[in-house]
mmCIF file of C-alpha atoms and ligand atoms in Angstrom:
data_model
loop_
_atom_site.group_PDB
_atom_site.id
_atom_site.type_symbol
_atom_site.label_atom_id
_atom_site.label_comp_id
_atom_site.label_asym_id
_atom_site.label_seq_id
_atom_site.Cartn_x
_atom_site.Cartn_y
_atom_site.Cartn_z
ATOM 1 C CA UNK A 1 0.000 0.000 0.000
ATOM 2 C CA UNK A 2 2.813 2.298 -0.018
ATOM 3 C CA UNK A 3 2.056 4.906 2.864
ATOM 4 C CA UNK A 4 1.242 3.525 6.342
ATOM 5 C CA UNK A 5 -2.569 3.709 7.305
ATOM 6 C CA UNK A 6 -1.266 5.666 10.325
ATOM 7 C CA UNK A 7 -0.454 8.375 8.267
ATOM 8 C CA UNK A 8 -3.445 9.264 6.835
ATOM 9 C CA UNK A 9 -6.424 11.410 8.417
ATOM 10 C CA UNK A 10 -9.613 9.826 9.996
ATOM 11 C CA UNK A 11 -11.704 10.150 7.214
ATOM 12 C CA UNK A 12 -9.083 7.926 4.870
ATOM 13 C CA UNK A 13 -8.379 5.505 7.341
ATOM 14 C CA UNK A 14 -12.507 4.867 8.469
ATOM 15 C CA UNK A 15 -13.106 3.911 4.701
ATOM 16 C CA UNK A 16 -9.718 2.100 3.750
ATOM 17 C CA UNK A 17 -9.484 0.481 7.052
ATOM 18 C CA UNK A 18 -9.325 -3.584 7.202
ATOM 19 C CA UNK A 19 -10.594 -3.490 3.004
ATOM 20 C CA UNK A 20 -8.606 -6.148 1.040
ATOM 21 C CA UNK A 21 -6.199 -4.602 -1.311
ATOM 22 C CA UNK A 22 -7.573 -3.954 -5.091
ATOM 23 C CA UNK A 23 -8.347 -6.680 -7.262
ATOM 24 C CA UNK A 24 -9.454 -6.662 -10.925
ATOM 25 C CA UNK A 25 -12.592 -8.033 -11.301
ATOM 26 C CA UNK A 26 -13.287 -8.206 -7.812
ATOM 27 C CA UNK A 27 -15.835 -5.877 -5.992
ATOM 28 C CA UNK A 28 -14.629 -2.637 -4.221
ATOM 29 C CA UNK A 29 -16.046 -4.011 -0.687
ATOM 30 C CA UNK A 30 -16.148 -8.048 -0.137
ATOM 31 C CA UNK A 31 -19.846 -9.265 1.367
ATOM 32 C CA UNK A 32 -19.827 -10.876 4.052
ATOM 33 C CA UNK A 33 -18.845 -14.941 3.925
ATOM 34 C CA UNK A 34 -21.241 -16.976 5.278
ATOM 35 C CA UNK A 35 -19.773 -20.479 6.264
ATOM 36 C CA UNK A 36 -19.785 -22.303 9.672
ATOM 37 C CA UNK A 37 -16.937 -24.877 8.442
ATOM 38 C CA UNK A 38 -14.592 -24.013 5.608
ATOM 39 C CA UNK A 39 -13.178 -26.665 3.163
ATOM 40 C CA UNK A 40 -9.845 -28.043 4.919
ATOM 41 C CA UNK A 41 -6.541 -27.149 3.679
ATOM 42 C CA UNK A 42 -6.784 -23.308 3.662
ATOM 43 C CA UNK A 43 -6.256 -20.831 6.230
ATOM 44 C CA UNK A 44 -10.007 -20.941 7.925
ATOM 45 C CA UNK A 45 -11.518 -24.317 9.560
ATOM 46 C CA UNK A 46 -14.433 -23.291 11.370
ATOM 47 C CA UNK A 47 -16.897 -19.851 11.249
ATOM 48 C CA UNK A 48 -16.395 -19.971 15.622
ATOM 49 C CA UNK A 49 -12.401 -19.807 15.557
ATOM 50 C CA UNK A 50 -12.062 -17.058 13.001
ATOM 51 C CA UNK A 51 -12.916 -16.102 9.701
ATOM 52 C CA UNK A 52 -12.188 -13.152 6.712
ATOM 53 C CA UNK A 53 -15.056 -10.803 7.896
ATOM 54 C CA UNK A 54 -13.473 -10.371 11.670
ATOM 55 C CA UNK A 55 -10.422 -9.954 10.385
ATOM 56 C CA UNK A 56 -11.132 -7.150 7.767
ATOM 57 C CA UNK A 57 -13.043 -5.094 10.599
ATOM 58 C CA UNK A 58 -10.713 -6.483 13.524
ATOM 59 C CA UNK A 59 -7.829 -4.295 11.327
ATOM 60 C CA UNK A 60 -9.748 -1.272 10.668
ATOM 61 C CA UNK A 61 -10.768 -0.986 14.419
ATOM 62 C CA UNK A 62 -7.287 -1.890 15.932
ATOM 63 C CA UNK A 63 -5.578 0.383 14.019
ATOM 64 C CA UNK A 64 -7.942 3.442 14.993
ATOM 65 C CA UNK A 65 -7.195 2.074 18.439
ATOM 66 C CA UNK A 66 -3.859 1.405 18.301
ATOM 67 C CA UNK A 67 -3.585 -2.356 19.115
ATOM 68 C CA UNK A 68 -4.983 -5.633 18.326
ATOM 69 C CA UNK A 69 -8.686 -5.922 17.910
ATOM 70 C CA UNK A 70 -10.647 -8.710 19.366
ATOM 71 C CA UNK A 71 -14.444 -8.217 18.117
ATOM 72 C CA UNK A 72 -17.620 -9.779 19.977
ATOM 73 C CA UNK A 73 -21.268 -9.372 19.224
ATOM 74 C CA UNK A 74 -22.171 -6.561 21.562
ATOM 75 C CA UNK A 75 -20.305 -3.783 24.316
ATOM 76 C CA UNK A 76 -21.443 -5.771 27.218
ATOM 77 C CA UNK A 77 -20.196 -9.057 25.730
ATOM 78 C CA UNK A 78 -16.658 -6.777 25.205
ATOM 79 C CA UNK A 79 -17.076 -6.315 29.092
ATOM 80 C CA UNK A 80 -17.861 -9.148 30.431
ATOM 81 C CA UNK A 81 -15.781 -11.023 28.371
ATOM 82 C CA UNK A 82 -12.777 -8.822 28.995
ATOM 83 C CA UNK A 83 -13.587 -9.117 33.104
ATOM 84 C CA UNK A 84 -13.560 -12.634 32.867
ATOM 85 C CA UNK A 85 -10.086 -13.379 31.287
ATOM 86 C CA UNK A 86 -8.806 -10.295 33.637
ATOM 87 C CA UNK A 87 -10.273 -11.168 37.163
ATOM 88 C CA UNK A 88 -9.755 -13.748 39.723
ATOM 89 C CA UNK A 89 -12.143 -14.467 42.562
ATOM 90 C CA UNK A 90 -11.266 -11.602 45.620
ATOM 91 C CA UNK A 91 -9.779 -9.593 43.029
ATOM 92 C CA UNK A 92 -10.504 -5.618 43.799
ATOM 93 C CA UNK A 93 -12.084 -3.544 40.931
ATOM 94 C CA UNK A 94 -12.913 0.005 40.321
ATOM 95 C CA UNK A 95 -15.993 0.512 38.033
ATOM 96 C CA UNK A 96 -17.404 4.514 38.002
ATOM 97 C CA UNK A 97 -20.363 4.862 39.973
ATOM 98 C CA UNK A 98 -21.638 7.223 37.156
ATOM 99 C CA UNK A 99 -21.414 4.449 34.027
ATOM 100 C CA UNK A 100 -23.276 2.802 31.893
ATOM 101 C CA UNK A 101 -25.773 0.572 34.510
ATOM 102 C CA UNK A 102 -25.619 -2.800 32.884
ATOM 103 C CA UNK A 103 -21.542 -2.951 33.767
ATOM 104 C CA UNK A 104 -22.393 -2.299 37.543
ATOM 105 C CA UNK A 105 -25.856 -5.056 37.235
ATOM 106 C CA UNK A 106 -23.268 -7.437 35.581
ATOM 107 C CA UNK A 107 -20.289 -7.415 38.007
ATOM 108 C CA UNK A 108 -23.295 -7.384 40.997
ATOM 109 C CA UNK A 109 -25.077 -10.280 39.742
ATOM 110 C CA UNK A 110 -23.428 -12.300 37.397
ATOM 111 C CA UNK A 111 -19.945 -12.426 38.843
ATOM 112 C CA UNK A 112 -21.465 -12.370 42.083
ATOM 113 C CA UNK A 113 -19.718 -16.157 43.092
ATOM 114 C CA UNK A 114 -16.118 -13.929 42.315
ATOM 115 C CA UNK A 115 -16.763 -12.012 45.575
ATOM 116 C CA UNK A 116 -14.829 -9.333 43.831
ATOM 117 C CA UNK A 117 -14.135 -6.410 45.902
ATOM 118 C CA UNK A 118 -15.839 -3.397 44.143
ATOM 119 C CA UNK A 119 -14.919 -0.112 44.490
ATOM 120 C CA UNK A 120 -17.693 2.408 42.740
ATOM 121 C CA UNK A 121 -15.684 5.530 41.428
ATOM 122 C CA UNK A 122 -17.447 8.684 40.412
ATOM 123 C CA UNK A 123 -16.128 9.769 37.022
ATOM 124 C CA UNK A 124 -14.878 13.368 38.074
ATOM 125 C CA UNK A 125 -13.494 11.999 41.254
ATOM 126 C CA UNK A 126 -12.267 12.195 44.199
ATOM 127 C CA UNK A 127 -9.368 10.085 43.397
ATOM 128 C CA UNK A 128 -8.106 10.169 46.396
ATOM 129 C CA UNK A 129 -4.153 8.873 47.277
ATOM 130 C CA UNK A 130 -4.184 4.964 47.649
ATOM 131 C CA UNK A 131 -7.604 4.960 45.617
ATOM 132 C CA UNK A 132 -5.655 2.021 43.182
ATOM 133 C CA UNK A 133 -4.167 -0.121 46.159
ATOM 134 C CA UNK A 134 -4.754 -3.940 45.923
ATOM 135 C CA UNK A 135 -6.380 -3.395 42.721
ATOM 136 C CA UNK A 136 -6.139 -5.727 40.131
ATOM 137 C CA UNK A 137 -8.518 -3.731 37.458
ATOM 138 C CA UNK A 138 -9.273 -0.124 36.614
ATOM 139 C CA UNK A 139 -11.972 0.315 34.207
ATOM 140 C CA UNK A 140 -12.705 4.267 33.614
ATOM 141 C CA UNK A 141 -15.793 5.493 31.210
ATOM 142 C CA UNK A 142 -14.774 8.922 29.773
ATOM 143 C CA UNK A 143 -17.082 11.019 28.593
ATOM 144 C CA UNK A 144 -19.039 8.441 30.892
ATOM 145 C CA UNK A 145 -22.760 7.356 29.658
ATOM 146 C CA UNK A 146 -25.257 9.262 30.422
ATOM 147 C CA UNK A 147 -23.842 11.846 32.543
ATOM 148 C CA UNK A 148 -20.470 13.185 30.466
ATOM 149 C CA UNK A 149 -18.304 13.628 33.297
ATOM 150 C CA UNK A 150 -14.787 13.186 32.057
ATOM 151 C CA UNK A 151 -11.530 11.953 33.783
ATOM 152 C CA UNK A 152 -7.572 12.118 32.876
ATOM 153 C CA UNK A 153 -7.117 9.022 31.097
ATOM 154 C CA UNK A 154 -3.210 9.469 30.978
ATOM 155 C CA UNK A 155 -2.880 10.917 34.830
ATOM 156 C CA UNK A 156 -4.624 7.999 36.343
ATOM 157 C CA UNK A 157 -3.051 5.136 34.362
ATOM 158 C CA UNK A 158 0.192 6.299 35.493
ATOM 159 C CA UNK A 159 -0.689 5.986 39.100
ATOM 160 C CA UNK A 160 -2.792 3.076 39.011
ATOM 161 C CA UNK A 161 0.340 1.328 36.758
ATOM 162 C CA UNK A 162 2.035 2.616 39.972
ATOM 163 C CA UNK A 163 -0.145 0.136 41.984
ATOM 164 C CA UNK A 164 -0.060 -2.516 39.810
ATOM 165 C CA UNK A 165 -3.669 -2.309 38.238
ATOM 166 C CA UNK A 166 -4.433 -2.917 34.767
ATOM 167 C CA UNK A 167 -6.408 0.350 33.280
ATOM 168 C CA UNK A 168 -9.136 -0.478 30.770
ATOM 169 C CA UNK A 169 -11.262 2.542 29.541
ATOM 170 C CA UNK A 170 -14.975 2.205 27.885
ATOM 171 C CA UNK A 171 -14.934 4.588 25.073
ATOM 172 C CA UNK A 172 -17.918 3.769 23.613
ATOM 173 C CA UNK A 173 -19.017 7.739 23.392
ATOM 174 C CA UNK A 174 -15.927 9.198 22.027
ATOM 175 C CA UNK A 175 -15.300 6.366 19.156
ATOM 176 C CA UNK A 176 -11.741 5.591 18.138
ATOM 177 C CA UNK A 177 -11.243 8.468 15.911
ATOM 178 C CA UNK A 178 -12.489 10.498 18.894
ATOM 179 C CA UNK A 179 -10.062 8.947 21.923
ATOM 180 C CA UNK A 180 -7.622 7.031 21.629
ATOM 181 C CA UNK A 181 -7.113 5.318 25.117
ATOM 182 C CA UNK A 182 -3.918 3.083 24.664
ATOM 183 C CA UNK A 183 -1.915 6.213 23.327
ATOM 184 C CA UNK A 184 -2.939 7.898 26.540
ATOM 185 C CA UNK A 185 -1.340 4.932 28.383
ATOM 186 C CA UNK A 186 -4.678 2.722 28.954
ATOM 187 C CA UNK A 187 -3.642 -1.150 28.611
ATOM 188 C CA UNK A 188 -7.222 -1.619 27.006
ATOM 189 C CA UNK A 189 -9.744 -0.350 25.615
ATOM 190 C CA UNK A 190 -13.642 -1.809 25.336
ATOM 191 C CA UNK A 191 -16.455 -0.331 23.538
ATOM 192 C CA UNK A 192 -20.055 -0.665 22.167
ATOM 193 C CA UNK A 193 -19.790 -0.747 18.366
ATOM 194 C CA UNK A 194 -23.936 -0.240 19.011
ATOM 195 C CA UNK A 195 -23.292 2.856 19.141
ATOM 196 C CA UNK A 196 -21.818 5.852 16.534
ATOM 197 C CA UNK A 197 -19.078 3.386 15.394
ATOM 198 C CA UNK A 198 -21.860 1.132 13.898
ATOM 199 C CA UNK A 199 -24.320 4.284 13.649
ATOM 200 C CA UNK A 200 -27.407 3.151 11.931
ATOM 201 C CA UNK A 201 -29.640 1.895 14.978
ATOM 202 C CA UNK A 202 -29.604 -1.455 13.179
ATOM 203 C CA UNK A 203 -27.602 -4.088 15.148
ATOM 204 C CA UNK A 204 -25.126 -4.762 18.376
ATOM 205 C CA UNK A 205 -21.601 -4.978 18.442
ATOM 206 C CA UNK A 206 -18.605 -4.699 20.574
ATOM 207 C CA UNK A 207 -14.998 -4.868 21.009
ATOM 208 C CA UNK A 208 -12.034 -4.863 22.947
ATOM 209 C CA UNK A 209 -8.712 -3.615 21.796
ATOM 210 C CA UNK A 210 -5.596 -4.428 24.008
ATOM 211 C CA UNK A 211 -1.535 -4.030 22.923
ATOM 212 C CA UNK A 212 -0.525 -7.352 24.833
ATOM 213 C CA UNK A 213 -0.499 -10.209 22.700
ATOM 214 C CA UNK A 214 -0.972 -13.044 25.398
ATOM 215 C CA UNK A 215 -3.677 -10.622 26.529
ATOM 216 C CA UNK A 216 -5.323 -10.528 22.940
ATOM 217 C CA UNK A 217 -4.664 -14.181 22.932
ATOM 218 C CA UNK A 218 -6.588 -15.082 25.885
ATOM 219 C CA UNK A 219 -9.676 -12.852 24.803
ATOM 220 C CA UNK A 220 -9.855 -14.978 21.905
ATOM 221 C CA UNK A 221 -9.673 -18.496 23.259
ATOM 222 C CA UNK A 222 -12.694 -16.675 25.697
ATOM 223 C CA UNK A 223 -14.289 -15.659 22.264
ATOM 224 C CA UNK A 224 -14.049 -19.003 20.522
ATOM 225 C CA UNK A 225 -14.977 -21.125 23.969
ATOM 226 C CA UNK A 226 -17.447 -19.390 25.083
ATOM 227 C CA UNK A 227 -19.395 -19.327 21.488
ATOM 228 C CA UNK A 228 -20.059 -15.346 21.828
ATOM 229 C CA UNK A 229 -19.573 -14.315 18.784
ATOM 230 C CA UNK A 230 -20.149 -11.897 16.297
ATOM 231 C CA UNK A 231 -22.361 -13.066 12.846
ATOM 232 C CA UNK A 232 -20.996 -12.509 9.523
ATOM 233 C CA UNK A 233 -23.681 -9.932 8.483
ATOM 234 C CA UNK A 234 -23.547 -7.914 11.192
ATOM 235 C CA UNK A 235 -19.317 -7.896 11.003
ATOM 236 C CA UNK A 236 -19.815 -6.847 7.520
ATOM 237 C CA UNK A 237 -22.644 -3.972 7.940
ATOM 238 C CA UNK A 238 -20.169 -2.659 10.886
ATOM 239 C CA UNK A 239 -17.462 -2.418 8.552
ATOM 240 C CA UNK A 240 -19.437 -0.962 5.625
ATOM 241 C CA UNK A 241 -21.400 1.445 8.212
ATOM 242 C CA UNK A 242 -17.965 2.829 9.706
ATOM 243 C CA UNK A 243 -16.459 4.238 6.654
ATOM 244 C CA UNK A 244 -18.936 7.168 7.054
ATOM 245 C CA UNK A 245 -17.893 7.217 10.862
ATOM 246 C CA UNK A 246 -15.782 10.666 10.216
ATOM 247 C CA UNK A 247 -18.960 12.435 8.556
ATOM 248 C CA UNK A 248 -21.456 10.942 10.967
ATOM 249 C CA UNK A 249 -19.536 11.956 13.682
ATOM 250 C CA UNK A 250 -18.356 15.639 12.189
ATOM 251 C CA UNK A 251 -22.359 15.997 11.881
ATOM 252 C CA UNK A 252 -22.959 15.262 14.917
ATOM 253 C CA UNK A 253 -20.908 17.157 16.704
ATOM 254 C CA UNK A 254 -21.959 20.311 14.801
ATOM 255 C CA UNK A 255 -25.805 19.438 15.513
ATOM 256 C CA UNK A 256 -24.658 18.956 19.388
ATOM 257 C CA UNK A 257 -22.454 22.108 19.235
ATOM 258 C CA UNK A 258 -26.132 24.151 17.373
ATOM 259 C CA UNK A 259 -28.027 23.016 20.266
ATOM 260 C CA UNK A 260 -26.084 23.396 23.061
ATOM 261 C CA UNK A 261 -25.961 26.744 22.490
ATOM 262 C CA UNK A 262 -29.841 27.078 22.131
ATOM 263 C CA UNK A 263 -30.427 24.631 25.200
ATOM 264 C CA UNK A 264 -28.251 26.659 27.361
ATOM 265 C CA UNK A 265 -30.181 30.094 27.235
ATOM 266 C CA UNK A 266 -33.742 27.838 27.491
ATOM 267 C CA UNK A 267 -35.162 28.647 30.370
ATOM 268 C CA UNK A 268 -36.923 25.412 30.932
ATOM 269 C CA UNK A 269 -33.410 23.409 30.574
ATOM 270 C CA UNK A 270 -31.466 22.940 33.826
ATOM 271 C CA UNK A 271 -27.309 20.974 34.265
ATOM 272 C CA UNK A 272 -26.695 20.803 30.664
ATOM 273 C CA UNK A 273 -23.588 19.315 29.770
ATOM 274 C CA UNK A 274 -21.499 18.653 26.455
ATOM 275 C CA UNK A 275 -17.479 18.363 26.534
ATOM 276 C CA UNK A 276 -17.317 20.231 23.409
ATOM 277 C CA UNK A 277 -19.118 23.670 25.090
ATOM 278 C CA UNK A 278 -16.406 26.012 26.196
ATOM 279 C CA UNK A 279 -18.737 26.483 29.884
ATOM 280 C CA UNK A 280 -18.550 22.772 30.420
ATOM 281 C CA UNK A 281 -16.508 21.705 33.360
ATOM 282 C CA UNK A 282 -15.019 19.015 31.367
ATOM 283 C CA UNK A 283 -13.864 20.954 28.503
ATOM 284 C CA UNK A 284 -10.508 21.827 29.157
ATOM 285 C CA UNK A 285 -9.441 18.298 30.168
ATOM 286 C CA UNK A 286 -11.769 16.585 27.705
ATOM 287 C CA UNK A 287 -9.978 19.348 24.821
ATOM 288 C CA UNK A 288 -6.522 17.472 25.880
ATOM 289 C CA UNK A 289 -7.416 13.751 25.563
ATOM 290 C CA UNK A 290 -9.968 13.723 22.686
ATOM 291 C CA UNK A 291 -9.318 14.404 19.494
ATOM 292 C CA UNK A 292 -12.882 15.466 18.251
ATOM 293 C CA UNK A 293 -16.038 16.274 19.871
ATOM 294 C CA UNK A 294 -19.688 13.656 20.077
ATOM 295 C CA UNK A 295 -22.724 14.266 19.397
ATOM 296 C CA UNK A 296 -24.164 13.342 22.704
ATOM 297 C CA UNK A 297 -25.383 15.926 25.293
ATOM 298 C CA UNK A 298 -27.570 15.496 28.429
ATOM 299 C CA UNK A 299 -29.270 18.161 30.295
ATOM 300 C CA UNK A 300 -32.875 18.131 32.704
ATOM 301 C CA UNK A 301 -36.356 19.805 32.266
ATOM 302 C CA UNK A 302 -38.277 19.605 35.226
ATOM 303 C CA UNK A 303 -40.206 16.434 35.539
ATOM 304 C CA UNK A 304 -40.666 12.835 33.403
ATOM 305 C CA UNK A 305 -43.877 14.512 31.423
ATOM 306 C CA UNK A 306 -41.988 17.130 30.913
ATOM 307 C CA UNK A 307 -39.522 15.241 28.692
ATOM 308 C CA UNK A 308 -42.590 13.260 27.482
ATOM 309 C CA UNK A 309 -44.047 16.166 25.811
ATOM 310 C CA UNK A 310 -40.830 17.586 24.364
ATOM 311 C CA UNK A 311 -40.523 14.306 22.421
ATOM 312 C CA UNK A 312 -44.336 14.560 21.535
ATOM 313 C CA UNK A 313 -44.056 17.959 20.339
ATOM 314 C CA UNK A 314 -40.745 17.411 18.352
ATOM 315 C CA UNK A 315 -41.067 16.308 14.691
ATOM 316 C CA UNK A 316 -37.491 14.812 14.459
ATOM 317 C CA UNK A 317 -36.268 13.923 18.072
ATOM 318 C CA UNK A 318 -37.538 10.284 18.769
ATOM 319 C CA UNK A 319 -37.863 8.071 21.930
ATOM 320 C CA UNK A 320 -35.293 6.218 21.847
ATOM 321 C CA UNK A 321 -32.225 4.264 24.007
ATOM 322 C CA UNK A 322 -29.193 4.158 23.012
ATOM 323 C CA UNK A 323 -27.190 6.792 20.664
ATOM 324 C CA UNK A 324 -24.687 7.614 18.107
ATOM 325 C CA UNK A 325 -27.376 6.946 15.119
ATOM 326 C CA UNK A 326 -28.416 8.878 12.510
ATOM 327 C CA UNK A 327 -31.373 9.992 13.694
ATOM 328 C CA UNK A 328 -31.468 12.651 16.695
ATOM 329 C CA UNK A 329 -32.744 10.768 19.954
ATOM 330 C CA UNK A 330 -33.793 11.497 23.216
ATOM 331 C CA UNK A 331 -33.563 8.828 26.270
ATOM 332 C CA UNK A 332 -35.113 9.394 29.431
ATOM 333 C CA UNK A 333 -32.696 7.909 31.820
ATOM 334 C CA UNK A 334 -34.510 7.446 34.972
ATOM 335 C CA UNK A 335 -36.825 5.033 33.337
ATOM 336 C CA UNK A 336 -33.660 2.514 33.061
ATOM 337 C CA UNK A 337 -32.775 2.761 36.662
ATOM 338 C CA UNK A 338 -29.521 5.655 36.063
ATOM 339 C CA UNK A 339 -29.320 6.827 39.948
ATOM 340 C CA UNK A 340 -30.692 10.250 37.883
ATOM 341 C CA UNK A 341 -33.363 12.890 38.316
ATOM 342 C CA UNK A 342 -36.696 12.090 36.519
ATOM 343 C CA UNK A 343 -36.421 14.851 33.927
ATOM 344 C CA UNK A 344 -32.875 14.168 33.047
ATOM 345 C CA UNK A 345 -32.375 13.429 28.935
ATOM 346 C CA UNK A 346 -29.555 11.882 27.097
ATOM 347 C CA UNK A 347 -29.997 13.136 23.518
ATOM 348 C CA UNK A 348 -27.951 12.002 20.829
ATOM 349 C CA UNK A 349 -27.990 14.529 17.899
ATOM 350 C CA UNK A 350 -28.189 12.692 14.358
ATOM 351 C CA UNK A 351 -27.428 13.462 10.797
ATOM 352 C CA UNK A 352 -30.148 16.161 9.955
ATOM 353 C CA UNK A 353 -29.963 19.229 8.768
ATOM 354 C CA UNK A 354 -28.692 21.593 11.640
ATOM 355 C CA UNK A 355 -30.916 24.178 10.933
ATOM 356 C CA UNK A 356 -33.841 21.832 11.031
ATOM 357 C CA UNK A 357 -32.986 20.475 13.899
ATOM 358 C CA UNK A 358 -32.438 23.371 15.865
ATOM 359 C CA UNK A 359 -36.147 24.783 14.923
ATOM 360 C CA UNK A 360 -37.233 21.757 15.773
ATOM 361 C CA UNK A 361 -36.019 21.683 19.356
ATOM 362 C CA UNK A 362 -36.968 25.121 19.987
ATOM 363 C CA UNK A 363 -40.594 24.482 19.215
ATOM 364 C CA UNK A 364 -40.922 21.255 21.032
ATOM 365 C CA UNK A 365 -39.536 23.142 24.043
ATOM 366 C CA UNK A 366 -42.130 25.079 24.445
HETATM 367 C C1 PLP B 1 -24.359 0.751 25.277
HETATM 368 C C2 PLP B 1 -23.146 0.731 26.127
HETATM 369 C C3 PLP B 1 -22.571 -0.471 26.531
HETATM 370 C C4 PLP B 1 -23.210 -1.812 26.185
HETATM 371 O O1 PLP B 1 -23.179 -2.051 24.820
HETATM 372 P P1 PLP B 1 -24.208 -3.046 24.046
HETATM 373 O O2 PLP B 1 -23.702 -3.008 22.666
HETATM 374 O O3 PLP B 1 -25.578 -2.479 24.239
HETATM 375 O O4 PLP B 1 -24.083 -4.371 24.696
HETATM 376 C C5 PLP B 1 -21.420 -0.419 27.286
HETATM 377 N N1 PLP B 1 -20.857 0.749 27.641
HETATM 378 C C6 PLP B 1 -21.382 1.926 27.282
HETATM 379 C C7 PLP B 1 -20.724 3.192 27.697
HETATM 380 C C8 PLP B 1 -22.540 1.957 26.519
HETATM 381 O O5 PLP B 1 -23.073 3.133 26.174
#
């Protein structure tokens, strides 16, 4: 290919990424191969051990991230996966107390028989002096989902590597062309493809991304043992839907950056927050790790019906959980169980117009 991947911009790299070199004859993007065993010989044997479609996606991801790419069919099966090769029973952990919810159900109740020792971490701290001792695993969520609080990816993995913990960061909201963890000094990074990396509200997927080989190794004998693993026509949409990742996300961030600055002069909007706004307290710390802005803001109107009928009113904000798709949605986050007040809103601005969406928001508000 001539000039490493590495040295071309986002936008280059999210539709190149993992694609098998040019061919004559051959189509511009492989579909996906459907096969559960392969004829014996070749390189493949069986669809559960490996195949062409993980590959071609494992590439494009792990070289966003900056280390070897080990895909699975959703973020939580990323997690849990990635807690069970890391953690032995007693082990301490820190999880933030302000994360995505399913992380804190699944260490509570799942790994319950681990009597792991966890420590719940709020996002924006205290992290007070002796915070990592004893601990075997770190795992930080920055901006952390749904209440963008941000932390310093690089000054905490230096003390925790000081204590001997691993340091794994969810960066599910920022996307690898928005944070890149391991070049902050994070050993690994886990995500939710779900979200703006896949982009289209159409299917689940997940990954972890580690620069230890025996590491990587051991995630995929988990992957291959366990049987949780991604399908071929899901690995192949993901890769297809990620080459627009750069405009999707450039978009977004521009409808975020429109309606922040209308939400925060509302008078019926309370605690909005979005790293990208110059009054946020994250921004200046947030401005040093990340390399782009989201699309994802949160902020509170004053009661559940409240939100209820903004999402009536609006024309192009839907109910919805989840974010990072292409159309602008709005999540109620009490209703999940998110220790949050009743009115607070994740919304996830999509791929319309700006100007349209801004009118729209405005009217619905009331
Ligand atoms: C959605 C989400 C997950 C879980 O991902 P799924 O793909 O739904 O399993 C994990 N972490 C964060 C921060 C998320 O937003």
């Amino acid at each position: 290919m001539g000039t490493p991947m590495a040295d071309y911009g986002d936008g280059t790299r999210c539709v190149h990424g993992g694609q098998a070199a040019p061919e004559p004859g051959a189509p511009l993007s492989h579909g996906p191969v459907f096969a559960a065993p392969y004829h014996l010989g070749g390189g493949d044997f069986y669809g559960r051990a490996g195949n062409p479609g993980w590959r071609g996606l494992e590439e494009a991801i792990g070289e966003l991230d900056g280390g070897r790419c080990v895909l699975l069919p959703s973020g939580m099966a990323a997690i849990s996966t990635l807690l069970r090769s890391v953690l032995r029973a007693g082990d301490a952990l820190i999880l933030p107390s302000d994360g995505y919810y399913a992380t804190r159900e699944l260490v509570r109740d799942e790994f319950a028989e681990l009597s792991l020792d966890v420590r719940e971490i709020p996002t924006a701290g205290p992290w007070e002096d002796g915070v990592f001792d004893g601990v075997r695993l770190v795992l930080l969520e920055t901006p952390s989902n749904p209440g963008l609080d941000v932390c310093d990816i690089a000054a905490l993995a230096e003390r925790a590597h000081a204590a001997g913990a691993l340091v794994a960061v969810d960066n599910t909201t920022a996307t690898p062309i928005g944070q890149r963890p391991l070049e902050l000094g994070a050993d690994i990074v886990v995500a939710s493809d779900t979200k703006a990396l896949a982009g289209h509200s159409d299917l689940l997927m997940g990954h972890v991304s580690v620069r230890d080989e025996e590491l990587a190794e051991r995630l995929v004998r988990a992957r291959t043992l366990s049987g949780s693993i991604p399908g071929p026509f899901e690995t192949w949409l993901v890769h297809r839907s990620m080459a627009t990742l750069d405009l999707r996300l450039a978009r977004q961030a521009e409808n975020a950056a429109a309606l922040a600055e209308v939400l925060r002069e509302h008078p019926a909007v309370s605690g909005l927050r979005w790293p990208g706004m110059a009054a946020d307290p994250a921004h200046e710390l947030a401005g040093r790790q990340m390399r782009r802005w989201g699309g994802v803001l949160r902020f509170e109107l004053a009661d559940a019906g409240a939100v209820e009928e903004f999402v009536r009113r609006s024309r192009l904000v839907v109910a919805a959980t989840s974010f990072g798709g292409l159309h602008t949605t709005a999540d109620r986050r009490a209703q999940w169980g998110d220790p949050v007040p009743e009115g607070f809103v994740r919304l996830s601005a999509g791929c319309e117009d700006t100007a349209d969406l801004v009118a729209d928001v405005v009217q619905a508000l009331g």
